[in-house]
PDB file of C-alpha atoms in Angstrom:
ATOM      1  CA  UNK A 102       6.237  13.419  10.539  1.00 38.00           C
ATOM      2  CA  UNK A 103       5.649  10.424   8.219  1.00 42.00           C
ATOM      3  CA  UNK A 104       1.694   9.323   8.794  1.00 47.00           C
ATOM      4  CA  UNK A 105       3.336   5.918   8.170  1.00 53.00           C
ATOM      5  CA  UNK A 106       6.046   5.626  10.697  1.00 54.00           C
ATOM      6  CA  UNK A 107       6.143   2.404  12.843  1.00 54.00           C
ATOM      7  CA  UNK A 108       5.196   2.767  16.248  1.00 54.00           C
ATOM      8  CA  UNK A 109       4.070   0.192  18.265  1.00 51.00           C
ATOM      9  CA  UNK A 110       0.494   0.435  19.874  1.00 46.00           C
ATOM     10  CA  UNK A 111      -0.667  -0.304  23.201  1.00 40.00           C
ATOM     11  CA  UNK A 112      -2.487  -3.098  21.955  1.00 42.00           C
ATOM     12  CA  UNK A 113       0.422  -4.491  19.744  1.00 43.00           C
ATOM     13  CA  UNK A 114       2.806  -4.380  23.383  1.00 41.00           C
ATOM     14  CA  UNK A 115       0.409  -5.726  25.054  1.00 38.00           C
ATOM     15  CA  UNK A 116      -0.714  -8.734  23.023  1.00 44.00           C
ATOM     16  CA  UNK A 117       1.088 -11.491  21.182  1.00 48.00           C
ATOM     17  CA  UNK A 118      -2.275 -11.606  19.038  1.00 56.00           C
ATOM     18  CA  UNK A 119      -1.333 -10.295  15.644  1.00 60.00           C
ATOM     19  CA  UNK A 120      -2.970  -7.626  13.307  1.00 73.00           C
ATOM     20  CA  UNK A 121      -5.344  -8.992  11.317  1.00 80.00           C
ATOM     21  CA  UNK A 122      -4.776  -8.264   7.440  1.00 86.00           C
ATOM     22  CA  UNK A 123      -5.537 -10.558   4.272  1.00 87.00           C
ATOM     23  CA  UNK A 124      -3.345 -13.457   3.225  1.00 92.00           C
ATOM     24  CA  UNK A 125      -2.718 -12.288  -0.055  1.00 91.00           C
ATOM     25  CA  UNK A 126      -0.929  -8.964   1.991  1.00 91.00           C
ATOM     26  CA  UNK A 127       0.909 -11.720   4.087  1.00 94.00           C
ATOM     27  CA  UNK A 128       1.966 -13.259   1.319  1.00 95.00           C
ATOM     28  CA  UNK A 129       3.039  -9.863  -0.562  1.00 94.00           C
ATOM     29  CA  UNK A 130       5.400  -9.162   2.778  1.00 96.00           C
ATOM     30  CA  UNK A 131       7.027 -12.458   2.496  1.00 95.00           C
ATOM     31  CA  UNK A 132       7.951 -11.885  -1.038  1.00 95.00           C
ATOM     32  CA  UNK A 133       9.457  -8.589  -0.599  1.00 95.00           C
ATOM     33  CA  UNK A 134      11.267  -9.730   2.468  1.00 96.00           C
ATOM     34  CA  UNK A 135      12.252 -13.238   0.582  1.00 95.00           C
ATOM     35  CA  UNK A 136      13.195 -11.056  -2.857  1.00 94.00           C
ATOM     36  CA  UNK A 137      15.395  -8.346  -0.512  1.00 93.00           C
ATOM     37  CA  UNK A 138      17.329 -11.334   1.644  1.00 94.00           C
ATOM     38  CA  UNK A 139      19.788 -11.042  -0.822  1.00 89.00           C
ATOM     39  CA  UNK A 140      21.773 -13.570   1.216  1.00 88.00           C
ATOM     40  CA  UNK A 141      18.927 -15.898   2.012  1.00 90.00           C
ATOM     41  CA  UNK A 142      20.229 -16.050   5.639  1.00 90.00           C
ATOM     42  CA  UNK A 143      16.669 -14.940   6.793  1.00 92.00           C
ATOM     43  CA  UNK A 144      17.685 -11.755   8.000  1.00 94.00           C
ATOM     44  CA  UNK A 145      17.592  -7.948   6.157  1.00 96.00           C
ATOM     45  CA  UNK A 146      19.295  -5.467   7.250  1.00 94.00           C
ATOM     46  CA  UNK A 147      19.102  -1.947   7.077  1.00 94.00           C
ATOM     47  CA  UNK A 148      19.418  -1.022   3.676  1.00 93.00           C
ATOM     48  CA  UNK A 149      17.583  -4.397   2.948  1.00 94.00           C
ATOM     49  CA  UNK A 150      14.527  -2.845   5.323  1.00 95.00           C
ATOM     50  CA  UNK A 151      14.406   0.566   3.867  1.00 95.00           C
ATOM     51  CA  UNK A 152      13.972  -1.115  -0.166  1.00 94.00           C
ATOM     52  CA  UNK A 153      11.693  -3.742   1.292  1.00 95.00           C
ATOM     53  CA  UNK A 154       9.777  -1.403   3.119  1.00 95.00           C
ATOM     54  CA  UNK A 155       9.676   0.579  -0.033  1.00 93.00           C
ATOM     55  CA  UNK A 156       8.483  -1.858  -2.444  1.00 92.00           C
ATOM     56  CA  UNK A 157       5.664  -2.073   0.214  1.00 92.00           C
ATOM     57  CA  UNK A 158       4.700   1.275  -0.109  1.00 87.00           C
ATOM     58  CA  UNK A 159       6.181   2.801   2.756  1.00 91.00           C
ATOM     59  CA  UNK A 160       9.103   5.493   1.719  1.00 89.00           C
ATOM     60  CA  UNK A 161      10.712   5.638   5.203  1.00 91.00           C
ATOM     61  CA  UNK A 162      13.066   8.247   6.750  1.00 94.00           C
ATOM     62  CA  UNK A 163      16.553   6.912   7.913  1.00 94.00           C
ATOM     63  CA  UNK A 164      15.404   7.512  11.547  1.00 94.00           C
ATOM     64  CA  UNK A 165      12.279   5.045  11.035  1.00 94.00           C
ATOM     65  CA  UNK A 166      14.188   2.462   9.424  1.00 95.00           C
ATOM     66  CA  UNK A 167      16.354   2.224  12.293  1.00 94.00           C
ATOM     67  CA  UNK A 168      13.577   2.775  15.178  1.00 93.00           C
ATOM     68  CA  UNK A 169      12.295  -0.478  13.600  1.00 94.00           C
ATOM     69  CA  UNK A 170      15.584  -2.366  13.644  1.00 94.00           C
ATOM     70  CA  UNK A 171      16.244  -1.203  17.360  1.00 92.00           C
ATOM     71  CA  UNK A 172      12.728  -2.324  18.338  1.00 92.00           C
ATOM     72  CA  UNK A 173      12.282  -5.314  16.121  1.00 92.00           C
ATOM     73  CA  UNK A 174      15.762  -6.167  15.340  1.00 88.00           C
ATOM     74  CA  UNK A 175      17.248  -9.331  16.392  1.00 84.00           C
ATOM     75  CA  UNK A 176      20.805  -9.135  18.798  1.00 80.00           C
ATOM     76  CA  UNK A 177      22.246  -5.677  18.049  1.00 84.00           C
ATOM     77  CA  UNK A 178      19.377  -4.588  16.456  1.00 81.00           C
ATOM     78  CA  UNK A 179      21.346  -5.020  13.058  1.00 90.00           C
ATOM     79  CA  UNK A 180      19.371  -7.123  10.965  1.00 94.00           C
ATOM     80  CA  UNK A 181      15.704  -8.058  11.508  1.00 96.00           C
ATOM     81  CA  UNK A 182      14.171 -11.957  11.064  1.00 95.00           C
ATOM     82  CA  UNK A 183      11.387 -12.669   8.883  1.00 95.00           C
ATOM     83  CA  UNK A 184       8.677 -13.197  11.458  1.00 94.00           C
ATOM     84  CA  UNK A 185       9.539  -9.560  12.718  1.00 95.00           C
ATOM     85  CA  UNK A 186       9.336  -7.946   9.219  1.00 96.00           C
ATOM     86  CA  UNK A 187       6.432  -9.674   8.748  1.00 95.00           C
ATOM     87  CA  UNK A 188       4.782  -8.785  12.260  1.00 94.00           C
ATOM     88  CA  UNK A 189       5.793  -4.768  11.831  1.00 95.00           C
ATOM     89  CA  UNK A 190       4.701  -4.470   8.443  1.00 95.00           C
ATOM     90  CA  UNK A 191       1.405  -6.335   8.728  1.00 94.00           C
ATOM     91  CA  UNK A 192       0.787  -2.996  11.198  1.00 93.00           C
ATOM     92  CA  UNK A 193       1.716  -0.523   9.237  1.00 93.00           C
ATOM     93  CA  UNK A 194      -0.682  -2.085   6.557  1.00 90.00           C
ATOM     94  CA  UNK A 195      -3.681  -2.227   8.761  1.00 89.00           C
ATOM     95  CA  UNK A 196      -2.830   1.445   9.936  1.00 89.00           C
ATOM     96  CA  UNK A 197      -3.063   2.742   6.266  1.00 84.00           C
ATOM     97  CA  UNK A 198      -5.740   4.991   5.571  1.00 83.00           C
ATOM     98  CA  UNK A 199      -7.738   3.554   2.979  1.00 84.00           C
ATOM     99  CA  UNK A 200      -8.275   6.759   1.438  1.00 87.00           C
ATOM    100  CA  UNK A 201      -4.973   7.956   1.248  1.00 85.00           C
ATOM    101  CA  UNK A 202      -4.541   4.417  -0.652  1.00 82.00           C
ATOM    102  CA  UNK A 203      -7.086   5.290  -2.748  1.00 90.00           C
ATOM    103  CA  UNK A 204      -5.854   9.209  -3.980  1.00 91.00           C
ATOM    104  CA  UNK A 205      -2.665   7.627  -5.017  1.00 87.00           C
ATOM    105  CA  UNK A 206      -5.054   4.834  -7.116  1.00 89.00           C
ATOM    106  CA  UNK A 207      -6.753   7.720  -8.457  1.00 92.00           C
ATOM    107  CA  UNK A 208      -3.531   9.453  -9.667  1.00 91.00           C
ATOM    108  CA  UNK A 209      -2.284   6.052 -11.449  1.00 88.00           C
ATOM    109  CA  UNK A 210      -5.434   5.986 -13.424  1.00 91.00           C
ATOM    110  CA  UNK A 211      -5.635   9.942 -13.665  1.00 91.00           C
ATOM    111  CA  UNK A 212      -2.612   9.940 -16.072  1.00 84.00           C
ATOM    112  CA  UNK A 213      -2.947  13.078 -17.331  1.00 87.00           C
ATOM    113  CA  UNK A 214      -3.376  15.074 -14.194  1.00 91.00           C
ATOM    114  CA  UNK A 215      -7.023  16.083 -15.546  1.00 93.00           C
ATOM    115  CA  UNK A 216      -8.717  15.836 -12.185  1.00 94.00           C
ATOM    116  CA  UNK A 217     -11.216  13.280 -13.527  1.00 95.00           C
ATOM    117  CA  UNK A 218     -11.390   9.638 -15.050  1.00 95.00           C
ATOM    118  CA  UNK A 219     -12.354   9.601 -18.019  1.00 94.00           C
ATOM    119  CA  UNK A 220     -13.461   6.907 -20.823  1.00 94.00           C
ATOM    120  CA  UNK A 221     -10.231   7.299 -22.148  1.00 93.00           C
ATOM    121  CA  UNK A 222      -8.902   6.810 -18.882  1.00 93.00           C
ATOM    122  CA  UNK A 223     -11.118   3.602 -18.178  1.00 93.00           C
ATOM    123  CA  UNK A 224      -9.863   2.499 -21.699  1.00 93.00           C
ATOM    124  CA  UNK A 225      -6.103   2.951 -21.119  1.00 92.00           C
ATOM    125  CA  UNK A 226      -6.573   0.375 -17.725  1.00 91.00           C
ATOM    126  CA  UNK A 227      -8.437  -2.133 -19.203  1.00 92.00           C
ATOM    127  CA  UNK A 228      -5.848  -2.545 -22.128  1.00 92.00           C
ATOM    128  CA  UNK A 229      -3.086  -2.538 -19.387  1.00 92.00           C
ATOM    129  CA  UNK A 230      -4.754  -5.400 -17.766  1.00 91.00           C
ATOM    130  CA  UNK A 231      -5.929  -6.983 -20.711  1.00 92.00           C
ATOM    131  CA  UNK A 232      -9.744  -6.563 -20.350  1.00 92.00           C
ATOM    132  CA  UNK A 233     -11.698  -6.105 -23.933  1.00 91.00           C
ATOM    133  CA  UNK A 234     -14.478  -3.939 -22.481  1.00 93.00           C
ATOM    134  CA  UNK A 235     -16.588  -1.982 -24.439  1.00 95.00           C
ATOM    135  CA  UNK A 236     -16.947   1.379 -25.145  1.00 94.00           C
ATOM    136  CA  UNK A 237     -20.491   1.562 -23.711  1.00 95.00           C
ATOM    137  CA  UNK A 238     -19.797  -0.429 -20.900  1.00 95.00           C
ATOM    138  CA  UNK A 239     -17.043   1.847 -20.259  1.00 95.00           C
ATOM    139  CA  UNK A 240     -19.254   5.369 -20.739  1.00 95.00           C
ATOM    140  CA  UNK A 241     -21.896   3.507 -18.329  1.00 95.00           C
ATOM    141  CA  UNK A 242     -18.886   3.179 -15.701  1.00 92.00           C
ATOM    142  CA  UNK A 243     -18.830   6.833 -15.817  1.00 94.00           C
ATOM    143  CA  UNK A 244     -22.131   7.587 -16.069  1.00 94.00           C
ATOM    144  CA  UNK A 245     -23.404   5.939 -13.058  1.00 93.00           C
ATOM    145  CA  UNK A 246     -20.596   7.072 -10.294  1.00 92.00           C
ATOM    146  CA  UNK A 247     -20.263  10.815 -12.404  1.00 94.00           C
ATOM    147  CA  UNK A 248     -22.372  12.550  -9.486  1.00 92.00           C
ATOM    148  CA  UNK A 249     -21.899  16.177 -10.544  1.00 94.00           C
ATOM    149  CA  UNK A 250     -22.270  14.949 -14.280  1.00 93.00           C
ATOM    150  CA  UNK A 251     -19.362  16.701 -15.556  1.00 93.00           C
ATOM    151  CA  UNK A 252     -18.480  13.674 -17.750  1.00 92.00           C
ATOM    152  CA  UNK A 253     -15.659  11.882 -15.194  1.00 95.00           C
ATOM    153  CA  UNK A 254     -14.821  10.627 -12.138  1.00 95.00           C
ATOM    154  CA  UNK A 255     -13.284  13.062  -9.669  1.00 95.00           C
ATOM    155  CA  UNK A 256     -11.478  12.074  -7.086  1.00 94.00           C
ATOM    156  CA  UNK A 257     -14.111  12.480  -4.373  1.00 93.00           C
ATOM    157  CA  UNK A 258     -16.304  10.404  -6.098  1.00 93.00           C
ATOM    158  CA  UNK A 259     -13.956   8.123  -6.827  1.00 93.00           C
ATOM    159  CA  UNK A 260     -13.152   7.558  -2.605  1.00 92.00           C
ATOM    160  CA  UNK A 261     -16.862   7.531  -2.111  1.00 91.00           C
ATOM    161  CA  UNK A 262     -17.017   4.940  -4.644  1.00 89.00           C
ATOM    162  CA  UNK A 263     -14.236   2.971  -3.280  1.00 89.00           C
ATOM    163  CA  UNK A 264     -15.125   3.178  -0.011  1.00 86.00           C
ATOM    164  CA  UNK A 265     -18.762   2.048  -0.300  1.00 84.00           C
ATOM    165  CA  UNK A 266     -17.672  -0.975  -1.571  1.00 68.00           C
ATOM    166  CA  UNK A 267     -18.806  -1.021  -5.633  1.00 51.00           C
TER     167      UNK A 267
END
């Protein structure tokens, strides 16, 4: 079973009061929806869904997809509107586990499959996002959050560093 499959909760059926997630994720739904409405007629359909839904992270099966467009879908459950997309999505965004999220971060920056972040690994992001840090700056990254001192970040440290909030 998909740990990200739409289903609506009690408390989504039962209020019109919607999930609660940041405007810049808002904002990232109405792009993918906008960028997949290939006919700008402010309606997707399903294969439209399924690569939206996709570019938001969420690799659904064929089944989900079309649990969504039954339940969310406008007339014959066909196509689904904008405010829908953006009203199922924003759920399955605030239903994430955050540290799922973050074991797939750690993977991205863990390029090599090492286990650990490394300077080098530190180094390689920074150029990608065009930071000039230095190297010491970088080997004190490590340093302080390398709890076993084994000279990197593992991915449990890496959660517990993510989810505390540094």
């Amino acid at each position: 079973m998909n740990s990200h499959m739409y289903q609506p909760t009690q408390r989504t059926l039962m209020s019109r009061q919607p999930v609660k997630i940041s405007e810049d994720k808002l904002e990232e739904i109405r792009e993918a929806f906008s960028l997949f409405d290939t006919n700008k007629d402010g309606q997707i359909d399903y294969f439209e869904l399924k690569v939206a839904m996709r570019a938001l992270g969420f690799d659904q099966k064929k089944d989900d997809v079309l649990r969504v467009l039954q339940q969310q879908g406008s007339g014959d459950g066909s196509k689904i509107s904008i405010d829908a997309f953006t009203k199922v999505m924003s759920e399955m965004i605030a239903a994430r586990d955050p540290a799922d999220e973050y074991k797939k971060a750690f993977k991205l920056i863990d390029e090599n499959n090492s286990g650990i972040i490394t300077v080098a690994s530190l180094r390689r992001i920074a150029r990608e996002l065009g930071e000039n840090i230095a190297e010491d700056e970088l080997q004190a990254m490590i340093d302080e959050f390398d709890l076993d001192n084994d000279g990197g970040i593992n991915e449990a440290e890496f959660i517990k560093i993510m989810m505390s909030g540094h």
